[in-house]
XYZ file of N, CA and C in Angstrom:
504
model
N -12.495 -8.974 22.951
C -12.197 -7.564 22.789
C -13.426 -6.765 23.207
N -13.190 -5.591 23.731
C -14.286 -4.736 24.170
C -15.018 -4.133 22.974
N -16.187 -3.638 23.244
C -16.984 -2.968 22.209
C -16.219 -1.761 21.651
N -15.564 -1.017 22.534
C -14.777 0.144 22.095
C -13.599 -0.301 21.219
N -12.960 -1.416 21.562
C -11.861 -1.935 20.754
C -12.317 -2.333 19.364
N -13.470 -2.992 19.295
C -14.011 -3.367 17.984
C -14.377 -2.133 17.167
N -14.934 -1.130 17.825
C -15.265 0.116 17.130
C -13.997 0.819 16.649
N -12.942 0.775 17.458
C -11.673 1.398 17.066
C -11.081 0.690 15.844
N -11.116 -0.645 15.834
C -10.609 -1.387 14.670
C -11.421 -1.065 13.424
N -12.722 -0.938 13.579
C -13.567 -0.556 12.446
C -13.160 0.824 11.924
N -12.946 1.759 12.828
C -12.560 3.113 12.430
C -11.203 3.105 11.704
N -10.250 2.374 12.234
C -8.936 2.287 11.594
C -9.056 1.628 10.224
N -9.802 0.522 10.142
C -9.987 -0.178 8.861
C -10.650 0.714 7.823
N -11.716 1.389 8.235
C -12.432 2.258 7.291
C -11.554 3.412 6.826
N -10.833 4.018 7.751
C -9.970 5.144 7.385
C -8.868 4.696 6.452
N -8.158 3.662 6.826
C -7.067 3.161 5.994
C -7.588 2.673 4.645
N -8.723 1.972 4.671
C -9.303 1.473 3.432
C -9.705 2.587 2.484
N -10.361 3.608 3.003
C -10.783 4.731 2.158
C -9.566 5.505 1.653
N -8.584 5.729 2.516
C -7.369 6.425 2.082
C -6.709 5.680 0.930
N -6.566 4.372 1.069
C -5.915 3.594 0.007
C -6.739 3.591 -1.280
N -8.035 3.400 -1.159
C -8.892 3.389 -2.348
C -8.852 4.748 -3.055
N -8.885 5.825 -2.294
C -8.830 7.155 -2.896
C -7.461 7.423 -3.524
N -6.420 6.906 -2.913
C -5.084 7.047 -3.477
C -5.020 6.351 -4.844
N -5.575 5.151 -4.912
C -5.633 4.440 -6.185
C -6.495 5.161 -7.204
N -7.617 5.689 -6.743
C -8.511 6.442 -7.630
C -7.772 7.653 -8.203
N -7.014 8.332 -7.365
C -6.264 9.497 -7.828
C -5.204 9.110 -8.860
N -4.564 7.963 -8.667
C -3.600 7.508 -9.669
C -4.288 7.220 -11.001
N -5.546 6.839 -10.942
C -6.298 6.488 -12.148
C -6.947 7.712 -12.795
N -7.691 8.476 -11.988
C -8.546 9.523 -12.537
C -8.113 10.946 -12.207
N -7.184 11.108 -11.281
C -6.776 12.449 -10.873
C -5.645 12.981 -11.725
N -5.391 14.246 -11.599
C -4.239 14.890 -12.242
C -3.974 14.396 -13.638
N -2.849 13.746 -13.813
C -2.454 13.238 -15.127
C -3.007 11.875 -15.465
N -3.835 11.306 -14.582
C -4.431 10.003 -14.833
C -3.373 8.910 -14.944
N -3.744 7.850 -15.618
C -2.833 6.714 -15.780
C -1.550 7.135 -16.494
N -1.666 7.981 -17.490
C -0.466 8.393 -18.235
C 0.489 9.175 -17.334
N -0.046 10.063 -16.509
C 0.801 10.814 -15.585
C 1.432 9.915 -14.534
N 0.651 8.965 -14.029
C 1.173 8.007 -13.059
C 2.267 7.156 -13.701
N 2.048 6.745 -14.935
C 3.045 5.946 -15.649
C 4.338 6.746 -15.847
N 4.220 8.026 -16.202
C 5.420 8.858 -16.363
C 6.182 8.970 -15.041
N 5.439 9.133 -13.943
C 6.074 9.230 -12.630
C 6.804 7.926 -12.298
N 6.145 6.779 -12.541
C 6.772 5.481 -12.284
C 8.018 5.286 -13.148
N 7.947 5.717 -14.401
C 9.121 5.620 -15.276
C 10.269 6.443 -14.701
N 9.947 7.607 -14.173
C 10.963 8.455 -13.567
C 11.601 7.843 -12.331
N 10.899 6.919 -11.685
C 11.443 6.219 -10.523
C 12.309 5.030 -10.923
N 12.353 4.735 -12.228
C 13.166 3.625 -12.708
C 12.388 2.340 -12.920
N 11.067 2.407 -12.885
C 10.252 1.212 -13.108
C 10.008 1.022 -14.601
N 10.301 -0.154 -15.093
C 10.045 -0.490 -16.495
C 8.593 -0.923 -16.635
N 8.104 -0.829 -17.860
C 6.685 -1.102 -18.144
C 5.813 -0.231 -17.248
N 6.030 1.078 -17.293
C 5.379 1.986 -16.348
C 3.852 2.033 -16.463
N 3.327 1.839 -17.640
C 1.862 1.833 -17.762
C 1.281 0.615 -17.035
N 1.918 -0.543 -17.177
C 1.505 -1.725 -16.437
C 1.621 -1.466 -14.939
N 2.725 -0.843 -14.510
C 2.916 -0.537 -13.094
C 1.816 0.398 -12.584
N 1.435 1.368 -13.405
C 0.377 2.302 -13.013
C -0.938 1.559 -12.794
N -1.289 0.682 -13.714
C -2.531 -0.077 -13.567
C -2.460 -1.039 -12.385
N -1.323 -1.700 -12.191
C -1.180 -2.592 -11.042
C -1.324 -1.819 -9.736
N -0.752 -0.635 -9.696
C -0.862 0.199 -8.506
C -2.311 0.594 -8.248
N -2.997 1.035 -9.293
C -4.406 1.426 -9.162
C -5.240 0.258 -8.646
N -5.107 -0.889 -9.280
C -5.902 -2.054 -8.878
C -5.566 -2.515 -7.466
N -4.290 -2.494 -7.124
C -3.877 -2.915 -5.790
C -4.399 -1.956 -4.731
N -4.236 -0.668 -4.958
C -4.655 0.324 -3.963
C -6.169 0.346 -3.784
N -6.899 0.345 -4.871
C -8.366 0.348 -4.756
C -8.845 -0.976 -4.168
N -8.316 -2.084 -4.674
C -8.736 -3.398 -4.179
C -8.418 -3.608 -2.719
N -7.188 -3.315 -2.321
C -6.801 -3.475 -0.916
C -7.614 -2.547 -0.026
N -7.838 -1.340 -0.493
C -8.644 -0.397 0.280
C -10.059 -0.906 0.523
N -10.670 -1.437 -0.519
C -12.035 -1.965 -0.377
C -12.049 -3.182 0.543
N -11.059 -4.061 0.406
C -10.989 -5.237 1.271
C -10.794 -4.836 2.733
N -9.910 -3.877 2.988
C -9.712 -3.426 4.362
C -10.976 -2.802 4.925
N -11.626 -1.968 4.159
C -12.852 -1.322 4.635
C -13.910 -2.367 4.994
N -13.995 -3.415 4.208
C -14.974 -4.476 4.471
C -14.500 -5.439 5.557
N -13.209 -5.444 5.829
C -12.671 -6.419 6.770
C -12.652 -7.809 6.172
N -12.308 -7.893 4.900
C -12.280 -9.168 4.188
C -10.843 -9.479 3.778
N -10.379 -10.678 4.117
C -9.000 -11.086 3.836
C -8.023 -10.024 4.352
N -8.225 -9.644 5.596
C -7.522 -8.512 6.192
C -6.005 -8.642 6.105
N -5.466 -9.810 6.390
C -4.007 -9.973 6.329
C -3.479 -9.805 4.910
N -4.185 -10.331 3.930
C -3.748 -10.188 2.542
C -3.919 -8.759 2.043
N -5.003 -8.113 2.438
C -5.185 -6.698 2.087
C -4.088 -5.864 2.730
N -3.759 -6.175 3.972
C -2.657 -5.493 4.641
C -1.342 -5.710 3.921
N -1.113 -6.930 3.440
C 0.107 -7.225 2.677
C 0.191 -6.348 1.435
N -0.928 -6.165 0.754
C -0.943 -5.338 -0.452
C -0.584 -3.893 -0.116
N -1.143 -3.372 0.960
C -0.829 -1.997 1.363
C 0.643 -1.883 1.756
N 1.121 -2.823 2.544
C 2.524 -2.788 2.963
C 3.443 -2.813 1.739
N 3.133 -3.662 0.781
C 3.965 -3.768 -0.417
C 3.971 -2.461 -1.212
N 2.806 -1.878 -1.428
C 2.733 -0.606 -2.150
C 3.529 0.466 -1.407
N 3.419 0.483 -0.086
C 4.128 1.484 0.707
C 5.633 1.221 0.727
N 6.037 -0.048 0.703
C 7.468 -0.360 0.605
C 8.047 0.153 -0.704
N 7.352 -0.094 -1.793
C 7.821 0.384 -3.090
C 7.894 1.910 -3.083
N 6.834 2.553 -2.617
C 6.822 4.016 -2.578
C 7.916 4.551 -1.668
N 8.055 3.941 -0.513
C 9.074 4.396 0.427
C 10.480 4.241 -0.121
N 10.757 3.091 -0.712
C 12.098 2.826 -1.231
C 12.436 3.657 -2.461
N 11.498 3.760 -3.388
C 11.807 4.404 -4.659
C 11.543 5.904 -4.686
N 10.526 6.367 -3.984
C 10.130 7.768 -4.111
C 10.460 8.624 -2.897
N 10.469 8.056 -1.697
C 10.527 8.900 -0.500
C 11.787 8.758 0.348
N 12.439 7.630 0.304
C 13.578 7.354 1.192
C 14.663 8.420 1.085
N 15.006 8.804 -0.113
C 16.099 9.762 -0.318
C 15.772 11.158 0.226
N 14.489 11.404 0.534
C 14.071 12.717 1.014
C 14.042 12.813 2.529
N 14.416 11.749 3.200
C 14.413 11.764 4.663
C 13.065 11.362 5.232
N 12.888 11.627 6.500
C 11.718 11.151 7.230
C 10.441 11.957 6.990
N 10.517 13.265 7.043
C 9.318 14.097 7.150
C 8.523 14.207 5.857
N 7.204 14.059 5.990
C 6.312 14.083 4.843
C 6.313 15.455 4.168
N 6.485 16.527 4.939
C 6.468 17.855 4.321
C 7.693 18.089 3.435
N 8.673 17.202 3.519
C 9.826 17.229 2.619
C 9.744 16.063 1.630
N 8.551 15.494 1.473
C 8.292 14.343 0.608
C 9.048 13.103 1.087
N 9.211 12.999 2.416
C 9.893 11.866 3.013
C 8.965 10.682 3.215
N 9.454 9.682 3.912
C 8.750 8.406 4.043
C 7.831 8.304 5.256
N 7.659 9.348 6.012
C 6.834 9.347 7.226
C 5.431 8.776 6.977
N 4.745 9.282 5.985
C 3.366 8.893 5.696
C 3.263 7.434 5.254
N 4.129 7.002 4.342
C 4.048 5.621 3.867
C 4.411 4.645 4.986
N 5.296 5.053 5.873
C 5.640 4.225 7.031
C 4.420 4.018 7.929
N 3.685 5.082 8.195
C 2.491 4.984 9.046
C 1.453 4.055 8.415
N 1.191 4.204 7.135
C 0.209 3.340 6.477
C 0.642 1.876 6.510
N 1.914 1.613 6.281
C 2.414 0.239 6.295
C 2.325 -0.366 7.692
N 2.732 0.383 8.708
C 2.705 -0.140 10.074
C 1.276 -0.357 10.546
N 0.365 0.554 10.223
C -1.042 0.356 10.585
C -1.605 -0.886 9.910
N -1.205 -1.135 8.678
C -1.668 -2.332 7.969
C -1.141 -3.596 8.630
N 0.112 -3.573 9.038
C 0.694 -4.718 9.735
C 0.001 -4.930 11.081
N -0.272 -3.846 11.789
C -0.968 -3.948 13.073
C -2.372 -4.528 12.896
N -3.069 -4.114 11.852
C -4.401 -4.678 11.576
C -4.317 -6.171 11.283
N -3.297 -6.573 10.550
C -3.126 -8.003 10.256
C -2.906 -8.786 11.547
N -2.181 -8.197 12.487
C -1.920 -8.865 13.760
C -3.162 -8.861 14.661
N -3.824 -7.724 14.767
C -4.993 -7.596 15.658
C -6.235 -8.254 15.087
N -6.320 -8.284 13.776
C -7.526 -8.760 13.119
C -8.471 -7.604 12.880
N -9.498 -7.844 12.106
C -10.378 -6.763 11.680
C -11.412 -6.338 12.719
N -11.544 -7.108 13.792
C -12.552 -6.782 14.799
C -13.891 -7.443 14.498
N -14.825 -7.168 15.368
C -16.151 -7.797 15.324
C -16.957 -7.405 14.085
N -16.811 -6.163 13.644
C -17.623 -5.635 12.549
C -16.900 -5.809 11.218
N -16.735 -7.053 10.799
C -15.957 -7.344 9.593
C -16.478 -8.604 8.925
N -16.299 -8.670 7.631
C -16.691 -9.856 6.872
C -15.869 -11.065 7.324
N -14.568 -10.858 7.592
C -13.744 -11.968 8.084
C -14.364 -12.614 9.321
N -14.829 -11.805 10.236
C -15.426 -12.312 11.473
C -16.714 -13.066 11.178
N -17.546 -12.486 10.331
C -18.815 -13.131 9.983
C -18.577 -14.462 9.256
N -17.518 -14.524 8.461
C -17.206 -15.734 7.687
C -16.282 -16.681 8.453
N -15.960 -16.344 9.669
C -15.092 -17.144 10.525
C -13.702 -17.355 9.909
N -13.198 -16.293 9.284
C -11.827 -16.287 8.771
C -10.969 -15.687 9.869
N -10.111 -16.505 10.471
C -9.344 -16.060 11.624
C -7.856 -16.227 11.366
N -7.283 -15.249 10.698
C -5.844 -15.223 10.465
C -5.325 -13.965 11.153
N -5.062 -14.084 12.443
C -4.657 -12.955 13.260
C -3.423 -13.317 14.074
N -3.021 -12.421 14.952
C -1.863 -12.660 15.799
C -0.596 -12.738 14.967
N 0.383 -13.505 15.492
C 1.642 -13.657 14.765
C 1.450 -14.265 13.383
N 0.562 -15.267 13.215
C 0.362 -15.799 11.857
C -0.169 -14.745 10.876
N -1.127 -13.942 11.305
C -1.664 -12.893 10.439
C -0.617 -11.865 10.070
N 0.164 -11.452 11.074
C 1.234 -10.487 10.824
C 2.306 -11.099 9.931
N 2.616 -12.379 10.167
C 3.631 -13.053 9.356
C 3.217 -13.164 7.905
N 1.962 -13.511 7.672
C 1.457 -13.591 6.299
C 1.520 -12.217 5.637
N 1.064 -11.194 6.344
C 1.052 -9.844 5.769
C 2.465 -9.373 5.441
N 3.368 -9.494 6.399
C 4.734 -9.014 6.177
C 5.473 -9.880 5.157
N 5.313 -11.200 5.261
C 5.985 -12.101 4.326
C 5.528 -11.895 2.894
N 4.217 -11.837 2.696
C 3.684 -11.630 1.338
C 4.100 -10.266 0.800
N 4.124 -9.250 1.666
C 4.513 -7.915 1.231
C 5.970 -7.865 0.800
N 6.846 -8.448 1.589
C 8.272 -8.436 1.261
C 8.529 -9.248 -0.008
N 7.905 -10.416 -0.122
C 8.073 -11.224 -1.332
C 7.535 -10.498 -2.565
N 6.348 -9.916 -2.455
C 5.767 -9.188 -3.577
C 6.600 -7.990 -3.985
N 7.069 -7.241 -2.991
C 7.912 -6.080 -3.280
C 9.218 -6.512 -3.925
N 9.835 -7.556 -3.375
C 11.088 -8.057 -3.948
C 10.917 -8.518 -5.383
N 9.821 -9.221 -5.647
C 9.560 -9.691 -7.008
C 9.350 -8.524 -7.963
N 8.558 -7.541 -7.551
C 8.305 -6.388 -8.410
C 9.608 -5.657 -8.714
N 10.414 -5.410 -7.697
C 11.669 -4.688 -7.917
C 12.632 -5.502 -8.779
N 12.712 -6.799 -8.535
C 13.617 -7.637 -9.325
C 13.202 -7.680 -10.790
N 11.922 -7.709 -11.042
C 11.431 -7.819 -12.412
C 11.374 -6.487 -13.151
N 11.085 -5.394 -12.438
C 10.750 -4.154 -13.140
C 11.599 -2.936 -12.792
N 12.375 -2.971 -11.720
C 13.114 -1.769 -11.348
C 14.498 -1.786 -11.949
N 14.785 -0.808 -12.744
C 16.074 -0.640 -13.358
C 16.503 0.811 -13.134
N 17.137 1.081 -11.997
C 17.515 2.465 -11.697
C 18.538 2.971 -12.690
N 18.431 4.251 -12.954
C 19.386 4.865 -13.873
C 20.730 4.999 -13.163
N 21.786 4.800 -13.914
C 23.124 5.000 -13.358
C 23.328 6.483 -13.093
N 23.952 6.802 -11.971
C 24.189 8.204 -11.672
C 25.228 8.762 -12.652
N 25.079 10.027 -12.980
C 25.986 10.649 -13.958
C 27.244 11.186 -13.303
N 27.252 11.190 -11.961
C 28.439 11.693 -11.249
C 29.529 10.647 -11.168
N 30.769 11.090 -10.993
C 31.877 10.156 -10.889
C 32.427 10.115 -9.498
């Protein structure tokens, strides 16, 4: 890969990593904090909402830090994809595509960028590269997407109990 390509991957990793870490930080320390995040999750139909809030915080901050460092890039990407799948399915899908209408546009971009990073790899300026961890290409993308879908499916199967609609 060219020097510019490696620099571009670093920029994408750092941006995505910081965005995810800050998103997790906001769920923890911003606005309503953990209690507000838990209330929001409960409103989405997730049971054990306080646990879900903490899992979300830890996943978002952890995955963000791993992506920024370029460490376990495919697994960090899987975590981001899974969080975005849950958010997209439960909070944004019904609102349509556009983010200004609280749609799924933004979560789709974060998930796809994470999958692309898993496929491309973290680039030259990454802990994975220094440690000779090479899970890229189709295997890297497969691990990221497979782990994300399995994790999302497990979370929804165990904790999502949507309310029955009141309409007939």
